[in-house]
Amino acid sequence: MTKKQDNETKEEEEISIMDLPGVGAATAEKLETSGYGDLMSIAVATPGQLVEASGIGETTARKIISAARNSLEMGFESGDDILKKRQNVMKIKLGCDNINKLLGGGFETGAITECFGEYGSGKTQIAHVLPVRLYKQDPSATSVFIDTENTFRPERIVELAKGAGVDPKKVLKQIKVARAYNSDHQMLLAEKVTDLINKKNLNVRLVIVDSLTSHFRAEFVGRGTLAERQQKLNQHMHVLLRISDSHQICVYVTNQVMSRPDVFFGDPTAAIGGHIVAHSSTFRIYLRKGKKGSRVAKLVDSPNLPEGSTPFYIETDGLKDF
Ligand code: GTP
Ligand code: MG
């Protein structure tokens, strides 16, 4: 592909990174394996990221990025088109009005929702409630559960399905579970979600990663490894973002907190993954334990909703209003 005019008549998918000047088979492979396998991810990358990822020189990186930018129809859409698109947004309701209200109706498709909080705060419980509730709303929809801590419990799905008044066996059939044994495996599984959609023809509407950060946290210890960890997390979030956006999928990720010894006033906890995870998530919920065995969900970041918080209970048959 040499002339820009040629590109304009072709579908975006037909142009590959091999069509970029200076990208031969070897470089393409390096770029692909480090998460820059499509034009968009290259177009939005910095030269430094490409240099680090593929070992090419900085001048080449600049040229590649600029060519990727030129070849993409960096689509400006009119506001009414986006509004139309947003009418296809589905909101997964939790069966707990307060939380639904907090989230403006429920967990949105086409977005990443991050839930962070201390152990036992209910992050994994929500990860079990979501596929059950999705089934109740749309029995044809499939949920994907990427399980990094071996916390997926079909027995819990059965209880919650009974609580929601749906057939537990049918719900379990609509959930595809994969254990991720390390961070690379986890990243690969996220990329494979598109295979379920394109090759197996599944109507995937929900992807859960529980927990998003535990492998990364365990594998990259010590200060010297922080940059690498953040770069990999960034790639992972990028893949999840693309899945959510291009297939109208609700992505739900859980995240632990660490204590911050430097904070004396207010809440001395901070989410793992820092700005990378925070900025890639569309909605962020902070969960904590409240009074009398309750939990408190606080919406801390959202593009269109006010911050707010609400208490709720975790019960055998589901989440309940306080
Ligand atoms: P970590 O993964 O350890 O960071 O915690 P988490 O936030 O994922 O916690 P999780 O969602 O696993 O919450 C566990 C809590 O949910 C338990 O402490 C129980 O209080 C509660 N819970 C789990 N199952 C049930 C149940 O069937 N009935 C009731 N009432 N509570 C439950
Ligand atoms: Mg958990």
PDB file of N, CA, C and O in Angstrom, residues 101-136:
ATOM      1  N   LYS A 101     -28.184   2.488  40.788  1.00  0.00           N
ATOM      2  CA  LYS A 101     -28.326   3.949  40.744  1.00  0.00           C
ATOM      3  C   LYS A 101     -26.958   4.622  40.747  1.00  0.00           C
ATOM      4  O   LYS A 101     -26.708   5.554  39.987  1.00  0.00           O
ATOM      5  N   LEU A 102     -26.084   4.107  41.601  1.00  0.00           N
ATOM      6  CA  LEU A 102     -24.728   4.675  41.709  1.00  0.00           C
ATOM      7  C   LEU A 102     -24.045   4.677  40.346  1.00  0.00           C
ATOM      8  O   LEU A 102     -23.311   5.593  39.997  1.00  0.00           O
ATOM      9  N   LEU A 103     -24.309   3.611  39.575  1.00  0.00           N
ATOM     10  CA  LEU A 103     -23.641   3.454  38.280  1.00  0.00           C
ATOM     11  C   LEU A 103     -24.492   3.977  37.118  1.00  0.00           C
ATOM     12  O   LEU A 103     -24.218   3.657  35.960  1.00  0.00           O
ATOM     13  N   GLY A 104     -25.524   4.718  37.419  1.00  0.00           N
ATOM     14  CA  GLY A 104     -26.354   5.272  36.360  1.00  0.00           C
ATOM     15  C   GLY A 104     -27.149   4.206  35.633  1.00  0.00           C
ATOM     16  O   GLY A 104     -27.384   4.317  34.434  1.00  0.00           O
ATOM     17  N   GLY A 105     -27.512   3.132  36.326  1.00  0.00           N
ATOM     18  CA  GLY A 105     -28.345   2.092  35.718  1.00  0.00           C
ATOM     19  C   GLY A 105     -27.730   0.708  35.797  1.00  0.00           C
ATOM     20  O   GLY A 105     -28.430  -0.289  35.818  1.00  0.00           O
ATOM     21  N   GLY A 106     -26.430   0.619  35.824  1.00  0.00           N
ATOM     22  CA  GLY A 106     -25.778  -0.684  35.908  1.00  0.00           C
ATOM     23  C   GLY A 106     -24.379  -0.642  35.319  1.00  0.00           C
ATOM     24  O   GLY A 106     -23.885   0.432  34.975  1.00  0.00           O
ATOM     25  N   PHE A 107     -23.774  -1.819  35.215  1.00  0.00           N
ATOM     26  CA  PHE A 107     -22.417  -1.922  34.655  1.00  0.00           C
ATOM     27  C   PHE A 107     -22.503  -1.811  33.134  1.00  0.00           C
ATOM     28  O   PHE A 107     -23.153  -2.623  32.490  1.00  0.00           O
ATOM     29  N   GLU A 108     -21.828  -0.829  32.569  1.00  0.00           N
ATOM     30  CA  GLU A 108     -21.981  -0.525  31.137  1.00  0.00           C
ATOM     31  C   GLU A 108     -21.154  -1.413  30.233  1.00  0.00           C
ATOM     32  O   GLU A 108     -19.998  -1.736  30.542  1.00  0.00           O
ATOM     33  N   THR A 109     -21.734  -1.750  29.073  1.00  0.00           N
ATOM     34  CA  THR A 109     -20.930  -2.359  28.018  1.00  0.00           C
ATOM     35  C   THR A 109     -20.185  -1.233  27.301  1.00  0.00           C
ATOM     36  O   THR A 109     -20.548  -0.070  27.409  1.00  0.00           O
ATOM     37  N   GLY A 110     -19.114  -1.610  26.613  1.00  0.00           N
ATOM     38  CA  GLY A 110     -18.317  -0.605  25.918  1.00  0.00           C
ATOM     39  C   GLY A 110     -17.432   0.184  26.855  1.00  0.00           C
ATOM     40  O   GLY A 110     -16.940   1.250  26.510  1.00  0.00           O
ATOM     41  N   ALA A 111     -17.232  -0.335  28.065  1.00  0.00           N
ATOM     42  CA  ALA A 111     -16.431   0.391  29.046  1.00  0.00           C
ATOM     43  C   ALA A 111     -15.728  -0.591  29.976  1.00  0.00           C
ATOM     44  O   ALA A 111     -16.123  -1.750  30.086  1.00  0.00           O
ATOM     45  N   ILE A 112     -14.674  -0.103  30.613  1.00  0.00           N
ATOM     46  CA  ILE A 112     -13.998  -0.902  31.637  1.00  0.00           C
ATOM     47  C   ILE A 112     -14.404  -0.366  33.003  1.00  0.00           C
ATOM     48  O   ILE A 112     -14.317   0.834  33.252  1.00  0.00           O
ATOM     49  N   THR A 113     -14.889  -1.244  33.858  1.00  0.00           N
ATOM     50  CA  THR A 113     -15.172  -0.846  35.236  1.00  0.00           C
ATOM     51  C   THR A 113     -14.183  -1.545  36.152  1.00  0.00           C
ATOM     52  O   THR A 113     -14.044  -2.759  36.120  1.00  0.00           O
ATOM     53  N   GLU A 114     -13.478  -0.739  36.928  1.00  0.00           N
ATOM     54  CA  GLU A 114     -12.491  -1.285  37.859  1.00  0.00           C
ATOM     55  C   GLU A 114     -13.048  -1.202  39.273  1.00  0.00           C
ATOM     56  O   GLU A 114     -13.621  -0.194  39.660  1.00  0.00           O
ATOM     57  N   CYS A 115     -12.888  -2.293  39.999  1.00  0.00           N
ATOM     58  CA  CYS A 115     -13.327  -2.302  41.378  1.00  0.00           C
ATOM     59  C   CYS A 115     -12.106  -2.555  42.237  1.00  0.00           C
ATOM     60  O   CYS A 115     -11.431  -3.571  42.071  1.00  0.00           O
ATOM     61  N   PHE A 116     -11.780  -1.643  43.141  1.00  0.00           N
ATOM     62  CA  PHE A 116     -10.628  -1.881  44.006  1.00  0.00           C
ATOM     63  C   PHE A 116     -11.026  -1.785  45.469  1.00  0.00           C
ATOM     64  O   PHE A 116     -11.973  -1.096  45.828  1.00  0.00           O
ATOM     65  N   GLY A 117     -10.307  -2.536  46.285  1.00  0.00           N
ATOM     66  CA  GLY A 117     -10.636  -2.544  47.705  1.00  0.00           C
ATOM     67  C   GLY A 117      -9.871  -3.631  48.422  1.00  0.00           C
ATOM     68  O   GLY A 117      -9.241  -4.490  47.793  1.00  0.00           O
ATOM     69  N   GLU A 118      -9.932  -3.604  49.740  1.00  0.00           N
ATOM     70  CA  GLU A 118      -9.162  -4.551  50.549  1.00  0.00           C
ATOM     71  C   GLU A 118      -9.721  -5.976  50.412  1.00  0.00           C
ATOM     72  O   GLU A 118     -10.792  -6.175  49.820  1.00  0.00           O
ATOM     73  N   TYR A 119      -9.024  -6.954  50.983  1.00  0.00           N
ATOM     74  CA  TYR A 119      -9.457  -8.346  50.926  1.00  0.00           C
ATOM     75  C   TYR A 119     -10.837  -8.481  51.576  1.00  0.00           C
ATOM     76  O   TYR A 119     -11.131  -7.807  52.563  1.00  0.00           O
ATOM     77  N   GLY A 120     -11.649  -9.309  50.982  1.00  0.00           N
ATOM     78  CA  GLY A 120     -12.970  -9.546  51.560  1.00  0.00           C
ATOM     79  C   GLY A 120     -13.953  -8.407  51.370  1.00  0.00           C
ATOM     80  O   GLY A 120     -15.041  -8.414  51.943  1.00  0.00           O
ATOM     81  N   SER A 121     -13.615  -7.422  50.541  1.00  0.00           N
ATOM     82  CA  SER A 121     -14.526  -6.284  50.390  1.00  0.00           C
ATOM     83  C   SER A 121     -15.658  -6.590  49.411  1.00  0.00           C
ATOM     84  O   SER A 121     -16.632  -5.851  49.348  1.00  0.00           O
ATOM     85  N   GLY A 122     -15.518  -7.673  48.629  1.00  0.00           N
ATOM     86  CA  GLY A 122     -16.634  -8.076  47.773  1.00  0.00           C
ATOM     87  C   GLY A 122     -16.363  -8.008  46.279  1.00  0.00           C
ATOM     88  O   GLY A 122     -17.267  -8.210  45.468  1.00  0.00           O
ATOM     89  N   LYS A 123     -15.115  -7.781  45.898  1.00  0.00           N
ATOM     90  CA  LYS A 123     -14.773  -7.652  44.474  1.00  0.00           C
ATOM     91  C   LYS A 123     -15.090  -8.935  43.707  1.00  0.00           C
ATOM     92  O   LYS A 123     -15.695  -8.916  42.631  1.00  0.00           O
ATOM     93  N   THR A 124     -14.687 -10.070  44.294  1.00  0.00           N
ATOM     94  CA  THR A 124     -14.922 -11.359  43.635  1.00  0.00           C
ATOM     95  C   THR A 124     -16.403 -11.727  43.666  1.00  0.00           C
ATOM     96  O   THR A 124     -16.925 -12.344  42.740  1.00  0.00           O
ATOM     97  N   GLN A 125     -17.084 -11.324  44.719  1.00  0.00           N
ATOM     98  CA  GLN A 125     -18.526 -11.589  44.783  1.00  0.00           C
ATOM     99  C   GLN A 125     -19.245 -10.893  43.627  1.00  0.00           C
ATOM    100  O   GLN A 125     -20.094 -11.492  42.970  1.00  0.00           O
ATOM    101  N   ILE A 126     -18.883  -9.636  43.371  1.00  0.00           N
ATOM    102  CA  ILE A 126     -19.498  -8.912  42.249  1.00  0.00           C
ATOM    103  C   ILE A 126     -19.173  -9.619  40.933  1.00  0.00           C
ATOM    104  O   ILE A 126     -20.009  -9.716  40.047  1.00  0.00           O
ATOM    105  N   ALA A 127     -17.946 -10.179  40.859  1.00  0.00           N
ATOM    106  CA  ALA A 127     -17.545 -10.909  39.647  1.00  0.00           C
ATOM    107  C   ALA A 127     -18.419 -12.148  39.430  1.00  0.00           C
ATOM    108  O   ALA A 127     -18.533 -12.640  38.309  1.00  0.00           O
ATOM    109  N   HIS A 128     -19.007 -12.673  40.490  1.00  0.00           N
ATOM    110  CA  HIS A 128     -19.912 -13.817  40.354  1.00  0.00           C
ATOM    111  C   HIS A 128     -21.354 -13.370  40.072  1.00  0.00           C
ATOM    112  O   HIS A 128     -22.101 -14.054  39.386  1.00  0.00           O
ATOM    113  N   VAL A 129     -21.722 -12.233  40.649  1.00  0.00           N
ATOM    114  CA  VAL A 129     -23.088 -11.741  40.453  1.00  0.00           C
ATOM    115  C   VAL A 129     -23.292 -11.290  39.001  1.00  0.00           C
ATOM    116  O   VAL A 129     -24.347 -11.537  38.404  1.00  0.00           O
ATOM    117  N   LEU A 130     -22.282 -10.646  38.442  1.00  0.00           N
ATOM    118  CA  LEU A 130     -22.419 -10.070  37.088  1.00  0.00           C
ATOM    119  C   LEU A 130     -22.851 -11.066  36.009  1.00  0.00           C
ATOM    120  O   LEU A 130     -23.813 -10.800  35.289  1.00  0.00           O
ATOM    121  N   PRO A 131     -22.167 -12.231  35.868  1.00  0.00           N
ATOM    122  CA  PRO A 131     -22.607 -13.152  34.812  1.00  0.00           C
ATOM    123  C   PRO A 131     -24.021 -13.690  35.035  1.00  0.00           C
ATOM    124  O   PRO A 131     -24.745 -13.933  34.070  1.00  0.00           O
ATOM    125  N   VAL A 132     -24.402 -13.848  36.294  1.00  0.00           N
ATOM    126  CA  VAL A 132     -25.759 -14.332  36.590  1.00  0.00           C
ATOM    127  C   VAL A 132     -26.784 -13.292  36.149  1.00  0.00           C
ATOM    128  O   VAL A 132     -27.783 -13.608  35.497  1.00  0.00           O
ATOM    129  N   ARG A 133     -26.514 -12.050  36.485  1.00  0.00           N
ATOM    130  CA  ARG A 133     -27.441 -10.975  36.149  1.00  0.00           C
ATOM    131  C   ARG A 133     -27.468 -10.708  34.647  1.00  0.00           C
ATOM    132  O   ARG A 133     -28.495 -10.350  34.089  1.00  0.00           O
ATOM    133  N   LEU A 134     -26.307 -10.880  34.006  1.00  0.00           N
ATOM    134  CA  LEU A 134     -26.274 -10.717  32.554  1.00  0.00           C
ATOM    135  C   LEU A 134     -27.169 -11.762  31.910  1.00  0.00           C
ATOM    136  O   LEU A 134     -27.949 -11.473  31.002  1.00  0.00           O
ATOM    137  N   TYR A 135     -27.069 -13.000  32.407  1.00  0.00           N
ATOM    138  CA  TYR A 135     -27.904 -14.075  31.867  1.00  0.00           C
ATOM    139  C   TYR A 135     -29.386 -13.738  32.015  1.00  0.00           C
ATOM    140  O   TYR A 135     -30.178 -13.960  31.117  1.00  0.00           O
ATOM    141  N   LYS A 136     -29.724 -13.186  33.171  1.00  0.00           N
ATOM    142  CA  LYS A 136     -31.132 -12.839  33.420  1.00  0.00           C
ATOM    143  C   LYS A 136     -31.622 -11.803  32.400  1.00  0.00           C
ATOM    144  O   LYS A 136     -32.748 -11.858  31.943  1.00  0.00           O
TER     145      LYS A 136
END
